[in-house]
mmCIF file of C-alpha atoms and ligand atoms in Angstrom:
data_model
loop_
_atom_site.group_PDB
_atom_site.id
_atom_site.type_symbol
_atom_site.label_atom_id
_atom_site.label_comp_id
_atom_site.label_asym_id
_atom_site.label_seq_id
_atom_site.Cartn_x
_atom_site.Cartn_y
_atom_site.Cartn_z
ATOM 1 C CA UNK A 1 0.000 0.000 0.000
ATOM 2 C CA UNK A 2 2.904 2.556 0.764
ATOM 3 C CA UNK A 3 5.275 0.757 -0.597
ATOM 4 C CA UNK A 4 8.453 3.442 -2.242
ATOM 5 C CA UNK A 5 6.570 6.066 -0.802
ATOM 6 C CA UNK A 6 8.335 9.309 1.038
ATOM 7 C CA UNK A 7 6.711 10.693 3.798
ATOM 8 C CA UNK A 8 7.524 14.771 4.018
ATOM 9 C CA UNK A 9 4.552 15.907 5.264
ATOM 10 C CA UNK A 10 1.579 14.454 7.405
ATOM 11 C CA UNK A 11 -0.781 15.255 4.785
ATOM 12 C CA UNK A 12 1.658 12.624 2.239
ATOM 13 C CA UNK A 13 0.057 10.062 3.494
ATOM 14 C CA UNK A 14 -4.188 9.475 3.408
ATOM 15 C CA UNK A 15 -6.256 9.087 6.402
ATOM 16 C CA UNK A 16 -6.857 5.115 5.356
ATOM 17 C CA UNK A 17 -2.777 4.551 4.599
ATOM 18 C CA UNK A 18 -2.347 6.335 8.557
ATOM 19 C CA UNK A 19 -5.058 3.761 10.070
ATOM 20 C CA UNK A 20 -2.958 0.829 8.163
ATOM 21 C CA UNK A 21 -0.392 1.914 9.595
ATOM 22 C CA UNK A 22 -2.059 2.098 13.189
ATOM 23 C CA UNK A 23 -3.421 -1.565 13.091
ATOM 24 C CA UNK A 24 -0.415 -2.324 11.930
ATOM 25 C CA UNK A 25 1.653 -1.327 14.897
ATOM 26 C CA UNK A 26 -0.859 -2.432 17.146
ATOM 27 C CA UNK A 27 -0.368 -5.736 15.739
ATOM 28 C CA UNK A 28 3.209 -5.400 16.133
ATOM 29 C CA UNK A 29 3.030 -3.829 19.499
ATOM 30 C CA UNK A 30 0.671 -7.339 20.755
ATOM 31 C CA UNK A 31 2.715 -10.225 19.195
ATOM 32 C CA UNK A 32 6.779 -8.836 18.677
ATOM 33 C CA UNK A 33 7.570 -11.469 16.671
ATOM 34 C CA UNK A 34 4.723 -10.144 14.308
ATOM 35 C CA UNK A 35 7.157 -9.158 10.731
ATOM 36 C CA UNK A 36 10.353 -10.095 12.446
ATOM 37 C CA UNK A 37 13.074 -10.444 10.077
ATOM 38 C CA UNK A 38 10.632 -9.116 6.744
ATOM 39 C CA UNK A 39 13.508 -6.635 6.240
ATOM 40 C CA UNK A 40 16.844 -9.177 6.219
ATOM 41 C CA UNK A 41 18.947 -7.791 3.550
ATOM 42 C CA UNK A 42 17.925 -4.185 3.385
ATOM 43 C CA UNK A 43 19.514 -0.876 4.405
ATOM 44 C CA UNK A 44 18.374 2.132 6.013
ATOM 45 C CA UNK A 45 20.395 5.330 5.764
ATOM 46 C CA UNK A 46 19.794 7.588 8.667
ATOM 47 C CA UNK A 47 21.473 11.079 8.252
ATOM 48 C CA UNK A 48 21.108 13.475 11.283
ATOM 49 C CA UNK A 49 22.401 16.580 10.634
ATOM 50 C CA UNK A 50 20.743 17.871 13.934
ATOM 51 C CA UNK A 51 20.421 16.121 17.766
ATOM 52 C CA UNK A 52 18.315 13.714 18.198
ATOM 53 C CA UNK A 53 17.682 10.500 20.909
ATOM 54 C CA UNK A 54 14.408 9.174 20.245
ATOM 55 C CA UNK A 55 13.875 9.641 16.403
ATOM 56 C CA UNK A 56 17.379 8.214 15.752
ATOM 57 C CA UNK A 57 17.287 5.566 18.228
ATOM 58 C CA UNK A 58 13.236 4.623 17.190
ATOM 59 C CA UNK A 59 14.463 4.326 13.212
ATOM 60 C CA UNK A 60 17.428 2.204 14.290
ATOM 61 C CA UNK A 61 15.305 -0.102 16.672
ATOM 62 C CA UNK A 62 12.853 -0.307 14.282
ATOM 63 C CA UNK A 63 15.255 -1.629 11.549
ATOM 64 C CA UNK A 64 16.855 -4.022 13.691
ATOM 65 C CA UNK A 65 13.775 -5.200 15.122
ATOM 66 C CA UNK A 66 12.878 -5.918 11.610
ATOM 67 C CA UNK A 67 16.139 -7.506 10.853
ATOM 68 C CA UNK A 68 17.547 -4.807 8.670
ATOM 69 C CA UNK A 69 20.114 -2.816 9.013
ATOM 70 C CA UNK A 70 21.542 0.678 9.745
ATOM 71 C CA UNK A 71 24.259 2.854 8.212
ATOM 72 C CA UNK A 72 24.860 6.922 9.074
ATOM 73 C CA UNK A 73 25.613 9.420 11.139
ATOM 74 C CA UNK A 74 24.108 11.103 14.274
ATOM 75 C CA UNK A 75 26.012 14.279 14.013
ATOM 76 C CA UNK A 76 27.206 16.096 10.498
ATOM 77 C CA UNK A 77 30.415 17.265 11.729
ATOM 78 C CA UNK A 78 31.118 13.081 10.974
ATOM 79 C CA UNK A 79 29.883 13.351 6.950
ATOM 80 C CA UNK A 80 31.039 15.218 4.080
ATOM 81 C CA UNK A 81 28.559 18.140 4.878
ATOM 82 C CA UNK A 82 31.725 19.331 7.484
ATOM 83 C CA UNK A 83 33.727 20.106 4.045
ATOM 84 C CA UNK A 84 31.232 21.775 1.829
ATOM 85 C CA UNK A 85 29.015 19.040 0.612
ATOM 86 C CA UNK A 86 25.728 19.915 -0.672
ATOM 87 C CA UNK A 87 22.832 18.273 0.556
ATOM 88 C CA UNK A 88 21.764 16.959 -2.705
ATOM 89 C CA UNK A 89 25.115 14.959 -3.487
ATOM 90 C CA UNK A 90 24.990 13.430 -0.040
ATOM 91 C CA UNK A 91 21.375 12.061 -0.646
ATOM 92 C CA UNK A 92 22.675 11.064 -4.089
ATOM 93 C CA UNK A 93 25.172 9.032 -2.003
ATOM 94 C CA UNK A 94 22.943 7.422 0.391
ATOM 95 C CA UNK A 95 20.483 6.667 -1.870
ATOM 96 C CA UNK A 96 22.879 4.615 -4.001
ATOM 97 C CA UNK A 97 24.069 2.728 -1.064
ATOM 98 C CA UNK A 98 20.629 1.527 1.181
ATOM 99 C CA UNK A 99 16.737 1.292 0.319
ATOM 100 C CA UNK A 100 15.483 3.967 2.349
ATOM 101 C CA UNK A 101 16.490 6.993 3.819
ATOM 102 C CA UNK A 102 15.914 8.657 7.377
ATOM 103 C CA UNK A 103 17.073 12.336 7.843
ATOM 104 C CA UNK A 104 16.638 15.085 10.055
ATOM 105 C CA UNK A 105 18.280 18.541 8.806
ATOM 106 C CA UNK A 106 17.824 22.077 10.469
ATOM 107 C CA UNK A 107 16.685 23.764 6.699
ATOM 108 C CA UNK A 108 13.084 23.739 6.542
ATOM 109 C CA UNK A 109 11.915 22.223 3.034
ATOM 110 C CA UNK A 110 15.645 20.331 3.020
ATOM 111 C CA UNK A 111 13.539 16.860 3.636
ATOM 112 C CA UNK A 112 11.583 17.477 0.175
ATOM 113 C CA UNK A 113 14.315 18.667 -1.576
ATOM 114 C CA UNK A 114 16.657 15.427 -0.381
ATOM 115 C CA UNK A 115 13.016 13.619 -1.686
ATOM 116 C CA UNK A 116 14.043 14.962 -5.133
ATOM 117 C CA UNK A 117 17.637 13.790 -5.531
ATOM 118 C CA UNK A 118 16.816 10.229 -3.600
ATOM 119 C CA UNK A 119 15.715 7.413 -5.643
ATOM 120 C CA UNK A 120 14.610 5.581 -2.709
ATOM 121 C CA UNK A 121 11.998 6.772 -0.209
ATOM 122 C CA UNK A 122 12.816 9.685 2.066
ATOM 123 C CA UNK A 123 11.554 9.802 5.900
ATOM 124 C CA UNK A 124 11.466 13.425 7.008
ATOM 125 C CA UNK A 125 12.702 12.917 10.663
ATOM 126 C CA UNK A 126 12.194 16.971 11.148
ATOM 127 C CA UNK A 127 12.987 20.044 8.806
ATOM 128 C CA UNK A 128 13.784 22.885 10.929
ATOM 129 C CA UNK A 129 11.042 24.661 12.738
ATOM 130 C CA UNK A 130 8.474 23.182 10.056
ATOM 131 C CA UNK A 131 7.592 19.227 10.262
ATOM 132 C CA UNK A 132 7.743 15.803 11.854
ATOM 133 C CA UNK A 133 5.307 13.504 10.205
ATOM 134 C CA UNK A 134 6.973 10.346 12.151
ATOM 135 C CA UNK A 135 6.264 11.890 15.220
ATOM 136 C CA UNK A 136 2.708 12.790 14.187
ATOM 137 C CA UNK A 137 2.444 9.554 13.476
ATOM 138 C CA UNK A 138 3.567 8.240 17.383
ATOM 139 C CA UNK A 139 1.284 11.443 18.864
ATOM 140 C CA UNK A 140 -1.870 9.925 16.320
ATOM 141 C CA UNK A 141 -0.948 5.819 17.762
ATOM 142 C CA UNK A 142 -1.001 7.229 21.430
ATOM 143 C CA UNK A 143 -3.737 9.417 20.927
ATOM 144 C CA UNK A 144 -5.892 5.966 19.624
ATOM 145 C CA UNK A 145 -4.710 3.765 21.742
ATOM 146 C CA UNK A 146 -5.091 5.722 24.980
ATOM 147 C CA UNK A 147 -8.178 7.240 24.473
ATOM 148 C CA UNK A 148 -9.187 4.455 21.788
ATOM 149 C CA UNK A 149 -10.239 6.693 18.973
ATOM 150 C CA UNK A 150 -8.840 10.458 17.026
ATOM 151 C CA UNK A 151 -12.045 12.115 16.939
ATOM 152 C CA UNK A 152 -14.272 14.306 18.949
ATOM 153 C CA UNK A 153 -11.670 15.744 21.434
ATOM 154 C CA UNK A 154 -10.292 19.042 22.438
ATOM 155 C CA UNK A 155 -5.970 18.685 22.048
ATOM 156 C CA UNK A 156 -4.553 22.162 24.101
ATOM 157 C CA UNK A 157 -0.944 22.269 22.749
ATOM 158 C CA UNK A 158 1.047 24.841 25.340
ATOM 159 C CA UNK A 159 4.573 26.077 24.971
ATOM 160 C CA UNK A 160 6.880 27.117 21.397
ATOM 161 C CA UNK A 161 3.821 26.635 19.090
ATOM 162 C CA UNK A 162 6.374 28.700 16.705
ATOM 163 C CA UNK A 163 9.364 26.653 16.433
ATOM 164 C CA UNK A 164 7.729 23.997 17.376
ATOM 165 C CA UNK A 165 7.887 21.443 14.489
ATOM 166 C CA UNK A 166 5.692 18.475 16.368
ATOM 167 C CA UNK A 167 3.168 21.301 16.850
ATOM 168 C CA UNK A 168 2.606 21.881 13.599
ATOM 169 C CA UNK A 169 2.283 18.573 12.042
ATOM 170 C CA UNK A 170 0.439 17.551 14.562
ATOM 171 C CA UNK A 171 -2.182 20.225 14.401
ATOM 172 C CA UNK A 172 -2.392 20.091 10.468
ATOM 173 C CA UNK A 173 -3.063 16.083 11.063
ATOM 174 C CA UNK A 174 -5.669 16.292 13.884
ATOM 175 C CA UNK A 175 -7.715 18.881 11.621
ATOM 176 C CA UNK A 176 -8.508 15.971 9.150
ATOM 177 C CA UNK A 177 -10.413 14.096 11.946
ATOM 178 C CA UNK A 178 -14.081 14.980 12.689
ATOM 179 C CA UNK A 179 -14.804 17.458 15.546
ATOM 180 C CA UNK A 180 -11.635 18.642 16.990
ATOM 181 C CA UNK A 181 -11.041 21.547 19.114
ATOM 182 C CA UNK A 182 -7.358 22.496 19.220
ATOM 183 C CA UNK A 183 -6.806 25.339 21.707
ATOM 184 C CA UNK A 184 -3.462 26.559 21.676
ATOM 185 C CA UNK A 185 -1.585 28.052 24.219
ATOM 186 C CA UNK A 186 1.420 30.410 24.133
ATOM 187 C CA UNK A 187 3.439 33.620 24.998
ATOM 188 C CA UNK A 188 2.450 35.985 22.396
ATOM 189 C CA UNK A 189 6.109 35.900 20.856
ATOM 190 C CA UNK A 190 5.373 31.748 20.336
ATOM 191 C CA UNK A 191 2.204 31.869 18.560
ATOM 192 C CA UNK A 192 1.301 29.619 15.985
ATOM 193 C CA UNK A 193 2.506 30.473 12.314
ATOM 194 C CA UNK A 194 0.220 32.022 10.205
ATOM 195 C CA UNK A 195 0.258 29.470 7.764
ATOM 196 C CA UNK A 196 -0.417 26.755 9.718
ATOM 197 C CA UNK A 197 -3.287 29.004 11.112
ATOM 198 C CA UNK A 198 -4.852 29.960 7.537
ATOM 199 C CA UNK A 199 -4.781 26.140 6.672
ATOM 200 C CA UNK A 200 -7.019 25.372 10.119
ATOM 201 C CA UNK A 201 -9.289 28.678 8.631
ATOM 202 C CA UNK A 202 -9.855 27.176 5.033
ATOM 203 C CA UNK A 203 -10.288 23.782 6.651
ATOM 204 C CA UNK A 204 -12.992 24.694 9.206
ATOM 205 C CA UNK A 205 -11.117 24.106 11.820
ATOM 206 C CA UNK A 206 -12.366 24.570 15.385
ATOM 207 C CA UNK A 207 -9.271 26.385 17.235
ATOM 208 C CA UNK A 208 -8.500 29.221 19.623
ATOM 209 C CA UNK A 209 -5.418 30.849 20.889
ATOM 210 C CA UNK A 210 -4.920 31.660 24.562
ATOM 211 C CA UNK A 211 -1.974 32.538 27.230
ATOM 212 C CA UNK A 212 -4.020 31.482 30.034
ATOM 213 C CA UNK A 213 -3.292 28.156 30.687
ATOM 214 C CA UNK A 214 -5.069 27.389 33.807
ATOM 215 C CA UNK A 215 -8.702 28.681 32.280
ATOM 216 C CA UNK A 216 -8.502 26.194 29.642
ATOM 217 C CA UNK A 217 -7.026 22.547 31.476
ATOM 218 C CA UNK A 218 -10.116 21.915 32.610
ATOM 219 C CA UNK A 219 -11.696 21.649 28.770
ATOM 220 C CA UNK A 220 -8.605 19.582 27.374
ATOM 221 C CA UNK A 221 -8.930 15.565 26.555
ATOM 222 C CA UNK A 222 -5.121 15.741 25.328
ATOM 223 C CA UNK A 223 -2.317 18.156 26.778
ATOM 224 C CA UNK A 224 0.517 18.274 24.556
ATOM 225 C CA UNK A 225 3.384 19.901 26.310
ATOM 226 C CA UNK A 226 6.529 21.184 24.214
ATOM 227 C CA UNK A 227 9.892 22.544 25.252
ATOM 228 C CA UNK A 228 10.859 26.491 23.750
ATOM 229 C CA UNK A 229 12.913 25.462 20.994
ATOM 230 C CA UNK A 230 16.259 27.064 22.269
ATOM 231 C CA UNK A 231 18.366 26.124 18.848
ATOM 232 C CA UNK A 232 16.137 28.446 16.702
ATOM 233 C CA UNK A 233 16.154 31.203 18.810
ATOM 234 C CA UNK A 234 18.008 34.509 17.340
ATOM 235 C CA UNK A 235 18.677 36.129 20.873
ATOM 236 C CA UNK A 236 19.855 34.267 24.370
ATOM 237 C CA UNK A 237 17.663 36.899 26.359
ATOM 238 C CA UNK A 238 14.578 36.164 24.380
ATOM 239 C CA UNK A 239 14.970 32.186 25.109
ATOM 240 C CA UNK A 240 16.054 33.032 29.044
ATOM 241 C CA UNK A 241 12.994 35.082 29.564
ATOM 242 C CA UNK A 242 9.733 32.764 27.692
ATOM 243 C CA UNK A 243 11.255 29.019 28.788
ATOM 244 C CA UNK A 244 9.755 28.792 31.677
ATOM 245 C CA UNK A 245 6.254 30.582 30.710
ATOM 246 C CA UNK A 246 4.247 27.376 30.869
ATOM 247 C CA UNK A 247 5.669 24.963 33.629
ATOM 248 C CA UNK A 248 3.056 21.831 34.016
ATOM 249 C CA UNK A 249 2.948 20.989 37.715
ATOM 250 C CA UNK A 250 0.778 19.030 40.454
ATOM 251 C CA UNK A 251 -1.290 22.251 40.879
ATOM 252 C CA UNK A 252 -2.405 22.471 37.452
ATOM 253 C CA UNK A 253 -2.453 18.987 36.492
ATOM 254 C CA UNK A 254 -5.202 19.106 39.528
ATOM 255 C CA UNK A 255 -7.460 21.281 36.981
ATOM 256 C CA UNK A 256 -7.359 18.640 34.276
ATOM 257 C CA UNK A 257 -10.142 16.208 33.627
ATOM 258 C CA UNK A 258 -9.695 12.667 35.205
ATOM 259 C CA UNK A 259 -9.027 10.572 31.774
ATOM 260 C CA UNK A 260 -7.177 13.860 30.142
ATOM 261 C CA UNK A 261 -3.914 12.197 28.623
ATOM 262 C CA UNK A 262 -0.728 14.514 28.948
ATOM 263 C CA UNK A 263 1.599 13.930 26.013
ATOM 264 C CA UNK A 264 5.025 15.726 24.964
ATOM 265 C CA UNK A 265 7.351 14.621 22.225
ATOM 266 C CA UNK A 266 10.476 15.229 24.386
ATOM 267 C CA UNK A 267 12.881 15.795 25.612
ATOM 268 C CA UNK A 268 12.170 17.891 28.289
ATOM 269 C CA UNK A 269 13.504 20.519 29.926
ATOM 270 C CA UNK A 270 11.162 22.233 32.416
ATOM 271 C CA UNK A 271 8.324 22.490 31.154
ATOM 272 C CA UNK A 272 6.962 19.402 33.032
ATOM 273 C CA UNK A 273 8.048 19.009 36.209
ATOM 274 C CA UNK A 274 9.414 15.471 37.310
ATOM 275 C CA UNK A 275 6.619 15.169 40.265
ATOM 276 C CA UNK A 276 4.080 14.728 37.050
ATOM 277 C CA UNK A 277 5.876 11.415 35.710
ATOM 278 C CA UNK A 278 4.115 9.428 38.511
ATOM 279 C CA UNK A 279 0.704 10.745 37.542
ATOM 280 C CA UNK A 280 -0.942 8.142 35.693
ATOM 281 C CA UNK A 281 -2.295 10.260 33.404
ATOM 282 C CA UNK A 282 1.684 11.079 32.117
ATOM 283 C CA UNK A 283 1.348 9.163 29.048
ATOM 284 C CA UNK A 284 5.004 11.044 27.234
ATOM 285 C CA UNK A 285 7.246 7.913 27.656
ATOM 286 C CA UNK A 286 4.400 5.722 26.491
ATOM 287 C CA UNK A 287 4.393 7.677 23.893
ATOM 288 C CA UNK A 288 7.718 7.064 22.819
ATOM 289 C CA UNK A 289 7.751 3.558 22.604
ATOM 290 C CA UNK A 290 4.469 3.234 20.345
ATOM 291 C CA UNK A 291 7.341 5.845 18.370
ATOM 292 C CA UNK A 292 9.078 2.685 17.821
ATOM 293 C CA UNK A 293 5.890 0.271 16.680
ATOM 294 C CA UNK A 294 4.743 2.594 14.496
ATOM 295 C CA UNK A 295 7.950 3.270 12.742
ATOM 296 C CA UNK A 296 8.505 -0.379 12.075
ATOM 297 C CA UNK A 297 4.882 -0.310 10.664
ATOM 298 C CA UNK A 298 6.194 2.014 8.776
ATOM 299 C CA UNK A 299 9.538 0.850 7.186
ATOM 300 C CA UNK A 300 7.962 -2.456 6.475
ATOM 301 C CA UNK A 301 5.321 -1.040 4.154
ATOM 302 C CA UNK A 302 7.126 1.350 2.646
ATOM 303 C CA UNK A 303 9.998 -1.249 2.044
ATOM 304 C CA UNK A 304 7.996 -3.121 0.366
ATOM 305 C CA UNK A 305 6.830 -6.374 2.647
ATOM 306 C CA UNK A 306 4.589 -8.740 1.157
ATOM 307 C CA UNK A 307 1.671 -8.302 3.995
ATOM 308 C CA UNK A 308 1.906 -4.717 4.035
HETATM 309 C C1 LIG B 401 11.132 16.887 18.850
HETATM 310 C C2 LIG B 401 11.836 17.456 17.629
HETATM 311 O O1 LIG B 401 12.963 17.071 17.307
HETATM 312 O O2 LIG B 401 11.205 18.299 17.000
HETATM 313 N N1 LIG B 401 11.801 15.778 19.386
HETATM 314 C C3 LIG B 401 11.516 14.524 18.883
HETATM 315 O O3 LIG B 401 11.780 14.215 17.747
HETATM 316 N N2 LIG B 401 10.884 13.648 19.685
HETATM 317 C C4 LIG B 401 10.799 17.900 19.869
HETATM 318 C C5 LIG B 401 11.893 18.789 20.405
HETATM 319 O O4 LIG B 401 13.049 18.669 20.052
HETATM 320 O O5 LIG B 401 11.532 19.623 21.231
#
């Protein structure tokens, strides 16, 4: 069904081909051995050209898991791109030497443009401040399987809704599911982008924009924290004086709904304060590891294996 497909943006990828996926990784998640060893023999390049922990280690695990295999680098200081490369020879590179590609580069659009050089599929792992669609894809599993479905609920997202590339794929994906509220709270300097907000407008979109945090808890079914996104900050000062804006603690978790699910791609800094892990309804390192199921659903469809 996906098979050679890229995934750049959420919106790639049609509601159907993301619920595939989902049963999928369910299936995967229930029986492990489920598709073990469907990818023997092939290759995944993943190029990270910016930190990461879980994307990185959730691609490799995912391969392995799968009984592929990994080549690449987790820093670019380690490729050619240290001596002047250009992002479309390295991708020529990669794409010559394994079946799929994983990359995460600070440029936004430099996911697309790698999708135009590669002759194998391209994951976006995050372009700059604009995308994640894998990580949409783990906030959509946890969403379903926590709550058991992706419609009819109000999603608060609270911190860097600028920068904040999770945010914005995330948002764009939730619109295309029937009656969804997405509130979204931030300092005024961390506001959603206007495109992302004209795309909610033409869609119909339910949404509202707030700084008042503890008003609005008490009307959210998912809280999706996010850390200000220090690395695409211009000025220090400006970073010093918004991260700690929003800081979730036992005092306003006590305003949230009993079954509300508190989700947050990581890592964090401060934002959520380490008294909240315990709280069952802490669902971020959950969240992670259905990262990892529905990443292997997704390298074994797009790579091609017979079931998928
Ligand atoms: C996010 C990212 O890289 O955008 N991390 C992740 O992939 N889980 C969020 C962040 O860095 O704040």
């Amino acid at each position: 069904m996906l098979n050679g497909k890229s995934l750049i943006e959420p919106e790639d990828f049609s509601l159907s081909e993301m619920d595939y996926l989902f049963s999928l990784a369910e299936k995967i998640e229930k029986d492990e051995k489920y598709l073990r060893e469907s990818l023997r023999g092939k290759l995944l390049a993943t190029l990270f050209f910016e930190p990461s922990t879980r994307t990185r280690l959730s691609f490799e695990a995912a391969m392995l898991r799968l009984g592929g295999s990994c080549l690449g680098f987790a820093e670019p200081g380690s490729s050619s791109a240290a001596k002047g490369e250009s992002l479309a020879d390295t991708i020529r590179m990669a794409a010559s030497y394994a079946d799929a590609i994983v990359m995460r580069n600070p440029k936004e659009g430099a996911a697309l443009l790698a999708s135009r050089y590669s002759t194998v599929p391209v994951i976006n792992a995050g372009d700059g401040g604009h995308h994640h669609p894998t990580q949409t894809l783990t906030d959509l599993l946890t969403i379903k399987r926590l709550l058991g479905k992706i419609d009819n609920l109000t999603v608060g997202f609270c911190g860097d809704l600028k920068f904040g590339r999770t945010v914005h794929s995330l948002a764009k994906a939730l619109a295309r599911y029937p009656k969804i509220k997405l509130i979204f709270i931030s300092p005024k300097e961390l506001v959603l982008p206007e495109y992302i907000k004209s795309i909610l407008k033409k869609q119909n979109t339910d949404f509202e924009e707030s700084e008042n945090f503890e008003k609005l808890m008490p009307e959210l079914d998912v809280l999706y924290m996010t850390r200000v996104q220090r690395e695409r900050f211009f000025n220090e000062d400006d970073y010093i004086r918004l991260k700690d804006t929003y800081v979730l603690n036992t005092e306003k978790m006590a305003l949230g709904k009993e079954k509300m699910i508190v989700l947050h791609p990581l890592p964090r800094v401060n934002e959520i304060s380490v008294e909240i892990d315990s709280d069952p309804r802490a669902a971020y390192f959950k969240q992670a590891k259905y990262g990892m199921y529905v990443r292997m659903a997704l390298l074994a469809s797009i790579l091609g294996v017979s079931e998928c």
